[in-house]
C-alpha cells in the first residue's frame, strides 16, 4: 500500500477509534484502490481521500414519542449526509436497536460508492434510529415516525436529501414519514422520500428491486464464468425485503432456494422454500421464521446459538447474505467453501467480514460485492424520483427492464475495472475501483469543497 493510503488509514483510525464498522468499510475500499491512487500523485496534495471518507454533515437528534401505556420514550435519530458530489444525498433509513453513529457512517460511506455505480445522479447518505419496531403497535410506529420526521424534515428535500427504507423501515413507515413531511411543509413534494406506496407516488417494482437486482447481477457474474443459476441450490439469510425478492427471482431463473433465516435461526427445506408462506409470516403476520415448520413439518428449524448463523452450514452452490452487516464470518466462509459454494452474492450491506471475503476470494469463490450487487434498490429509487418529477408512472415491466439494464451495466463496470487493474475476477476490487474513479473525477472537477 502507498504511503499516502497508509497515512489516510492511520489518521482515520486515530480519529474514529470508537467506530469499527465505519473503519472496516473505509479500509475495505482503500485496500483495493491503490492502483488508481498510484496513478494520481496529485490526489495527496488536494487531500482527495481525506475528503472522500469524511461525511459532509452528520445530524443527530432526539426523538421523543409516547407509547401505548402513555409513557414518553426517547430514541436517538441520525442523518449522515455523506456526499453530494454527484447528486442530492440519497440513502435509506434504518430503525434497529443496533443503530449508532459508526453504523450510520459505514452505511453512508458505502452508499456513495453504490450510488456512483448506478450511473444515476444521486449522492450518498444514510440515517435512522435505535428505535426497535419489533412488537410495537401500528399507533406506536406512527407516533415514532411522526416525531422522527418533525426533526428530519428541516434537513431533507427532493433536491437536497432523499431518504428511503432499510432494515425496519418498509412501506408502512415510509407512509407515516411522508404524511408528516407533507403536513409540516404544506406541499406535495413527491420525490422527498422513495419506497412510497404506488397509490401516492411510489414506483412499481421498487419493493422487488433490491432482491431482483441482486439476482440479475448474479446472473451476469455467473454468465461471465460460463455458468448460470439454472438448477443451482441457493441459501439466503434474512427473510425481509431483500431476501424475499431475491428468493422469488432465483426461482424464476430455475434455482432452488433451500434455506432462509431471521435473527433467531434458520429453516432448511430440502423441497424448496415455500415463499408465499414466508411472505405471509414475515410481511402480514410479522411473525418469526420458526413458524414455518407448523405448516411444513418436514422442514427443519435450526436455532442460532452463536455469532455464526446456522444458515451458512447448509450445503449450497450459491449463498446470498441478505440480513445485515458482518453476518458472514470467517468461520461461515470456511463452512461454505468446505461445502463447495461457487458464488456469494451480498444482498445486505457489508454482510461478509473482510476476513470472510478474502477467504472466499482466495478459494476461487465468486463474490458479488454489496455496493454493486444490491444497488438495484437505490437505482429504482432514482427511477421513482424521476417519475415523481415527470408526474408520470412507468409500468412494472418498464421499471424491471430499466433495472435489469442498470445491473448489467454495473456488472460490466466492475468487470472492466477488475480486468484493467489486474485483479481479474475480483469484483470486490472492481466495484470499488469503478466507483472511486468516477467520484474522484467529480471531486477534482468541483474544487476544494
Ligand atoms: P428488513 O428489515 O426487511 O429485513 C431484515 C432481515 O434481516 C430480517 O429477516 C431480520 O430478521 C434480519 N436481521 C436483521 N438484523 C439481523 C441481525 N443482527 N442478525 C441476523 N439477522 C438480522 O430489511 P431489508 O431486507 O430491507 O434489508 C436487509 C439488508 O439489505 C440490510 O443490510 C440493508 O441495509 C440492505 N439493503 C436493503 C435495501 C432495500 O432496498 N431494502 C437496499 C440495499 C441494501 P429479524 O426479523 O429477526 O430482525
XYZ file of C-alpha atoms and ligand atoms in Angstrom:
497
model
C 0.000 0.000 0.000
C 1.323 3.522 -0.801
C 2.450 5.827 1.969
C -0.387 8.235 1.251
C -3.003 5.480 1.608
C -1.355 4.202 4.781
C -1.356 7.686 6.298
C -5.018 8.210 5.458
C -5.962 4.902 7.106
C -3.849 5.612 10.184
C -5.390 9.068 10.604
C -8.897 7.652 10.123
C -8.205 5.050 12.806
C -6.935 7.665 15.215
C -9.875 9.999 14.662
C -12.590 7.328 14.695
C -11.256 4.704 17.058
C -14.709 4.025 18.502
C -16.329 3.420 15.098
C -15.346 -0.114 13.995
C -17.930 -0.598 11.224
C -17.041 2.732 9.624
C -13.319 1.939 9.753
C -13.958 -1.505 8.288
C -15.829 -0.021 5.321
C -13.138 2.606 4.728
C -10.284 0.103 4.981
C -12.015 -2.283 2.610
C -12.268 0.394 -0.056
C -8.824 1.929 0.441
C -7.177 -1.502 0.336
C -8.408 -2.027 -3.221
C -7.901 1.344 -4.925
C -4.100 1.503 -4.692
C -3.533 1.084 -8.441
C -5.697 4.137 -9.175
C -4.183 6.247 -6.387
C -0.668 5.332 -7.569
C -1.507 6.743 -10.995
C -2.642 10.042 -9.489
C 0.013 11.521 -7.199
C -1.886 14.839 -7.251
C -4.608 13.324 -5.012
C -2.424 13.734 -1.941
C -1.958 17.491 -2.373
C -5.698 18.061 -2.697
C -6.477 15.660 0.197
C -8.853 13.794 -2.062
C -9.059 10.637 0.049
C -9.376 12.542 3.322
C -12.305 14.467 1.875
C -13.917 11.363 0.421
C -14.003 9.492 3.728
C -15.251 12.435 5.805
C -19.050 12.968 5.807
C -20.142 16.409 4.609
C -22.520 16.611 7.567
C -23.887 14.476 10.424
C -27.144 15.340 12.146
C -28.017 13.629 15.418
C -31.250 14.401 17.212
C -33.670 13.479 19.996
C -36.812 11.561 19.063
C -39.366 11.659 21.912
C -42.631 9.752 21.453
C -45.475 8.407 23.585
C -46.022 4.645 23.840
C -49.398 2.903 24.209
C -49.097 2.958 28.013
C -48.847 6.759 27.913
C -45.149 6.832 28.822
C -42.643 9.006 26.988
C -39.777 7.149 25.308
C -36.679 8.862 23.905
C -34.708 7.458 20.983
C -31.793 8.893 19.036
C -32.143 9.800 15.371
C -29.391 10.283 12.772
C -28.860 11.502 9.255
C -25.379 11.203 7.818
C -25.187 13.329 4.660
C -22.026 11.808 3.316
C -21.565 13.145 -0.179
C -23.427 15.367 -2.628
C -20.749 15.045 -5.313
C -22.938 13.559 -7.996
C -26.459 14.362 -6.838
C -28.709 15.045 -3.833
C -27.898 12.965 -0.757
C -29.662 9.632 -1.129
C -29.875 6.580 1.121
C -32.187 4.664 3.407
C -33.344 4.961 6.996
C -32.755 2.068 9.392
C -34.775 1.508 12.562
C -32.978 -1.107 14.661
C -31.663 -1.146 18.250
C -28.096 -1.633 16.963
C -28.084 1.727 15.141
C -25.263 4.043 16.193
C -23.041 6.637 14.545
C -20.484 4.083 13.371
C -23.119 2.012 11.574
C -24.703 5.125 10.055
C -21.317 6.323 8.795
C -20.341 2.963 7.321
C -23.667 2.726 5.516
C -23.400 6.319 4.264
C -19.868 5.718 3.015
C -20.881 2.532 1.176
C -23.838 4.379 -0.289
C -21.750 6.984 -2.155
C -19.875 4.220 -3.980
C -23.021 2.225 -4.657
C -24.882 5.241 -5.975
C -21.959 6.160 -8.224
C -22.076 2.660 -9.713
C -25.731 3.010 -10.691
C -24.734 5.678 -13.229
C -27.575 7.856 -11.926
C -27.251 11.365 -10.423
C -27.509 10.560 -6.705
C -25.189 11.373 -3.815
C -24.825 9.251 -0.677
C -26.438 9.360 2.778
C -27.870 7.127 5.482
C -29.990 7.669 8.537
C -32.143 6.003 11.116
C -32.677 5.447 14.775
C -32.011 2.978 17.587
C -35.800 2.554 17.779
C -36.888 -1.118 17.668
C -40.106 -1.564 15.655
C -40.469 -5.204 16.767
C -43.512 -5.728 18.934
C -44.729 -2.124 18.570
C -48.335 -1.364 17.677
C -49.202 0.472 14.457
C -50.024 3.567 16.510
C -46.659 3.476 18.244
C -44.892 3.132 14.893
C -46.880 6.110 13.573
C -46.138 8.295 16.590
C -42.451 7.443 16.391
C -42.281 8.164 12.638
C -44.070 11.480 13.109
C -41.681 12.559 15.842
C -38.673 11.435 13.785
C -39.841 13.451 10.778
C -40.635 16.502 12.895
C -36.874 16.985 13.183
C -35.684 15.324 9.960
C -37.855 17.452 7.667
C -35.606 20.507 8.013
C -32.601 18.570 6.657
C -34.180 16.883 3.614
C -35.962 17.843 0.384
C -36.362 16.421 -3.090
C -33.305 18.353 -4.363
C -31.413 18.155 -1.072
C -31.626 14.729 0.538
C -33.990 11.885 -0.310
C -34.311 9.119 2.316
C -35.854 5.673 1.709
C -36.354 2.418 3.630
C -33.822 -0.042 5.053
C -33.941 -2.543 7.927
C -37.094 -1.896 9.957
C -38.368 0.749 7.553
C -40.769 -0.577 4.932
C -43.841 0.751 3.157
C -45.769 1.364 6.382
C -43.030 3.508 7.940
C -42.330 5.423 4.704
C -46.058 6.234 4.544
C -46.136 7.700 8.048
C -42.906 9.629 7.417
C -44.207 11.045 4.140
C -47.546 12.045 5.675
C -45.827 14.023 8.416
C -43.404 15.697 5.988
C -46.276 16.785 3.756
C -48.213 18.098 6.713
C -45.294 20.180 8.007
C -44.277 21.538 4.582
C -47.800 22.068 3.253
C -46.522 20.986 -0.149
C -46.699 17.770 -2.108
C -43.020 17.070 -2.742
C -43.458 13.539 -4.053
C -39.746 12.976 -4.585
C -38.684 13.711 -0.992
C -38.872 10.042 0.007
C -38.683 6.877 -2.046
C -40.152 3.476 -1.325
C -43.610 5.067 -1.220
C -46.719 3.048 -1.913
C -47.689 3.105 -5.583
C -51.032 4.724 -4.686
C -49.303 8.026 -3.741
C -46.222 8.258 -5.923
C -44.215 5.090 -5.393
C -42.666 3.195 -8.258
C -43.847 -0.179 -9.388
C -41.114 -2.769 -8.801
C -39.338 -0.693 -6.105
C -40.333 -3.274 -3.483
C -38.821 -6.059 -5.562
C -35.841 -4.089 -6.874
C -33.010 -4.895 -4.475
C -33.654 -8.640 -4.450
C -34.279 -8.809 -8.194
C -31.213 -6.670 -8.882
C -29.062 -8.994 -6.791
C -30.118 -11.949 -8.921
C -29.598 -10.007 -12.169
C -26.047 -9.231 -11.027
C -25.503 -12.875 -10.025
C -26.799 -13.982 -13.436
C -24.268 -11.731 -15.200
C -21.404 -12.795 -12.945
C -22.122 -16.492 -13.466
C -22.523 -15.932 -17.205
C -19.071 -14.322 -17.359
C -17.722 -17.557 -15.888
C -19.732 -19.817 -18.208
C -22.245 -20.735 -15.552
C -25.885 -19.977 -14.695
C -28.494 -20.082 -11.928
C -30.392 -22.931 -13.555
C -30.511 -25.990 -11.282
C -28.384 -24.388 -8.540
C -29.084 -24.695 -4.830
C -29.354 -21.343 -3.039
C -29.318 -20.410 0.648
C -30.409 -16.951 1.785
C -30.015 -15.226 5.126
C -32.758 -12.919 6.296
C -36.422 -13.065 5.388
C -37.053 -9.376 4.880
C -37.492 -7.280 1.782
C -34.199 -8.110 0.059
C -34.261 -11.814 0.947
C -37.848 -12.386 -0.187
C -37.455 -10.890 -3.648
C -34.021 -12.429 -4.196
C -35.695 -15.762 -3.458
C -38.524 -15.049 -5.897
C -36.161 -14.145 -8.768
C -33.805 -17.043 -8.027
C -36.762 -19.394 -8.506
C -37.629 -17.608 -11.751
C -34.174 -18.489 -13.102
C -34.589 -22.165 -12.201
C -32.619 -22.228 -8.951
C -33.885 -23.917 -5.772
C -33.810 -21.946 -2.520
C -33.493 -24.376 0.394
C -32.900 -22.087 3.383
C -33.845 -18.681 4.766
C -33.381 -17.148 8.212
C -34.126 -14.399 10.695
C -32.081 -13.195 13.634
C -33.174 -16.152 15.797
C -32.449 -19.030 13.436
C -32.979 -20.562 10.020
C -35.230 -23.009 8.256
C -33.985 -25.683 5.911
C -36.499 -27.132 3.459
C -34.890 -29.537 1.023
C -38.003 -29.440 -1.167
C -37.522 -25.718 -1.715
C -38.682 -22.835 0.464
C -42.403 -22.049 0.236
C -42.020 -18.327 -0.452
C -45.723 -17.472 -0.178
C -45.683 -18.839 3.366
C -42.563 -16.826 4.247
C -44.234 -13.692 2.905
C -47.331 -14.347 4.971
C -45.350 -14.975 8.173
C -42.962 -12.027 7.755
C -44.950 -9.410 5.852
C -48.534 -9.983 7.015
C -48.322 -11.600 10.449
C -44.915 -10.006 11.268
C -44.020 -13.295 12.965
C -40.879 -15.416 13.361
C -39.462 -17.738 10.723
C -39.654 -20.691 13.130
C -43.428 -20.707 12.460
C -42.683 -22.143 9.001
C -42.437 -25.683 10.379
C -46.038 -25.573 11.665
C -47.218 -25.772 8.055
C -44.212 -27.706 6.715
C -43.345 -30.247 9.424
C -40.728 -31.864 7.174
C -38.680 -28.693 7.134
C -36.083 -28.208 9.836
C -35.743 -25.173 12.110
C -32.194 -24.604 13.367
C -31.865 -22.116 16.183
C -28.966 -19.696 16.197
C -26.667 -20.255 19.164
C -23.635 -18.057 18.461
C -22.393 -15.336 16.111
C -22.127 -17.788 13.190
C -25.525 -18.124 11.563
C -26.553 -21.779 11.059
C -27.700 -20.941 7.537
C -24.087 -20.935 6.242
C -23.503 -24.510 7.427
C -26.045 -25.794 4.917
C -24.621 -27.185 1.654
C -25.255 -24.832 -1.241
C -23.966 -23.685 -4.628
C -24.879 -20.045 -4.093
C -25.085 -18.150 -0.798
C -26.929 -14.843 -0.559
C -26.396 -12.948 2.711
C -29.399 -10.582 2.799
C -29.779 -9.753 6.509
C -27.193 -7.392 7.987
C -23.542 -6.334 8.286
C -20.833 -8.811 9.337
C -23.292 -11.721 9.391
C -20.983 -13.943 7.335
C -17.838 -14.550 9.372
C -14.580 -16.306 8.539
C -15.967 -19.493 10.152
C -19.039 -19.263 7.941
C -16.889 -18.686 4.845
C -14.862 -21.790 5.704
C -18.046 -23.865 6.099
C -19.352 -22.614 2.747
C -16.090 -23.399 0.940
C -15.948 -26.845 2.525
C -19.452 -27.487 1.208
C -18.491 -26.458 -2.335
C -20.059 -22.997 -2.691
C -19.310 -21.406 -6.072
C -20.668 -17.883 -5.582
C -21.659 -15.494 -2.798
C -23.929 -12.523 -3.572
C -24.131 -9.756 -0.990
C -27.738 -8.549 -0.746
C -27.164 -6.877 2.615
C -24.637 -4.086 3.141
C -21.176 -5.369 4.127
C -22.538 -8.783 5.211
C -19.147 -10.501 4.855
C -16.351 -9.604 7.222
C -13.105 -8.619 5.478
C -11.568 -11.956 6.553
C -14.527 -13.862 5.114
C -14.355 -12.005 1.786
C -10.624 -12.607 1.489
C -11.040 -16.298 2.314
C -13.769 -16.730 -0.292
C -11.721 -14.947 -2.990
C -8.590 -16.933 -2.133
C -10.569 -20.137 -2.572
C -11.869 -19.209 -6.007
C -15.392 -18.326 -4.927
C -17.050 -15.587 -6.998
C -18.101 -12.700 -4.750
C -20.741 -10.193 -5.863
C -19.994 -7.203 -3.595
C -22.835 -5.353 -1.893
C -22.039 -1.943 -3.360
C -22.686 -3.328 -6.805
C -24.978 -6.302 -6.274
C -27.588 -4.609 -4.070
C -27.568 -1.290 -5.948
C -30.824 -2.186 -7.704
C -32.842 -0.793 -4.796
C -31.385 2.672 -4.871
C -31.303 2.677 -8.676
C -35.035 2.046 -8.693
C -35.456 4.736 -6.056
C -33.816 7.122 -8.516
C -36.277 5.898 -11.155
C -39.055 6.644 -8.630
C -37.672 10.196 -8.210
C -37.658 10.747 -11.950
C -41.261 9.514 -12.241
C -42.239 11.924 -9.457
C -40.554 14.809 -11.285
C -42.290 13.893 -14.518
C -45.607 13.278 -12.696
C -45.800 10.030 -14.602
C -45.743 6.268 -13.977
C -43.814 3.536 -15.717
C -45.326 0.050 -15.875
C -43.833 -2.756 -13.787
C -42.251 -4.224 -16.912
C -40.704 -0.882 -17.885
C -39.121 -0.438 -14.460
C -37.892 -4.024 -14.317
C -36.356 -3.695 -17.746
C -34.543 -0.482 -16.725
C -33.370 -2.183 -13.529
C -32.066 -5.178 -15.458
C -30.139 -2.898 -17.824
C -28.654 -0.948 -14.906
C -27.498 -4.158 -13.191
C -25.896 -5.384 -16.420
C -24.081 -2.040 -16.721
C -22.938 -2.228 -13.113
C -21.573 -5.722 -13.599
C -19.781 -4.658 -16.784
C -18.250 -1.653 -14.990
C -16.965 -3.911 -12.185
C -15.584 -6.402 -14.692
C -13.912 -3.727 -16.808
C -12.259 -2.181 -13.737
C -11.094 -5.535 -12.365
C -9.684 -6.552 -15.780
C -7.983 -3.178 -16.321
C -6.340 -3.061 -12.907
C -5.036 -6.610 -12.852
C -7.464 -8.192 -10.429
C -9.470 -10.152 -12.974
C -12.498 -11.919 -11.430
C -12.227 -9.924 -8.189
C -15.429 -7.904 -8.419
C -14.986 -6.564 -4.878
C -11.956 -4.617 -6.080
C -13.633 -3.946 -9.431
C -16.672 -2.295 -7.804
C -14.533 -0.118 -5.539
C -12.264 0.979 -8.364
C -15.092 1.698 -10.831
C -16.973 3.841 -8.305
C -13.854 5.537 -6.977
C -12.682 6.649 -10.418
C -15.993 8.408 -11.016
C -16.131 10.032 -7.579
C -12.508 11.157 -7.743
C -13.104 12.776 -11.121
C -16.146 14.649 -9.783
C -14.251 15.718 -6.686
C -11.346 17.116 -8.687
C -13.738 18.917 -11.015
C -15.606 20.652 -8.179
C -12.572 22.134 -6.432
C -11.911 22.203 -2.702
C -15.370 21.970 -1.135
P -35.787 -5.977 6.508
O -35.994 -5.244 7.768
O -36.898 -6.097 5.544
O -35.261 -7.463 6.818
C -34.102 -7.666 7.554
C -33.916 -9.158 7.735
O -32.615 -9.394 8.284
C -34.910 -9.771 8.697
O -35.151 -11.100 8.342
C -34.149 -9.699 10.031
O -34.552 -10.697 10.952
C -32.731 -9.986 9.585
N -31.791 -9.354 10.515
C -31.768 -8.049 10.880
N -30.780 -7.832 11.778
C -30.192 -9.024 11.959
C -29.106 -9.459 12.760
N -28.437 -8.623 13.546
N -28.754 -10.771 12.676
C -29.427 -11.615 11.863
N -30.471 -11.270 11.112
C -30.838 -9.998 11.148
O -34.503 -5.281 5.817
P -34.085 -5.293 4.294
O -34.379 -6.616 3.679
O -34.597 -4.071 3.667
O -32.510 -5.086 4.415
C -31.611 -6.180 4.597
C -30.200 -5.747 4.268
O -30.169 -5.277 2.895
C -29.641 -4.603 5.092
O -28.244 -4.772 5.224
C -29.905 -3.378 4.222
O -29.021 -2.324 4.514
C -29.633 -3.965 2.850
N -30.226 -3.237 1.745
C -31.577 -3.049 1.653
C -32.117 -2.393 0.585
C -33.589 -2.260 0.393
O -33.987 -1.786 -0.683
N -34.404 -2.673 1.325
C -31.254 -1.789 -0.456
C -29.854 -2.129 -0.320
C -29.387 -2.787 0.763
P -35.436 -10.268 12.239
O -36.831 -10.180 11.728
O -35.209 -11.359 13.206
O -34.894 -8.945 12.705
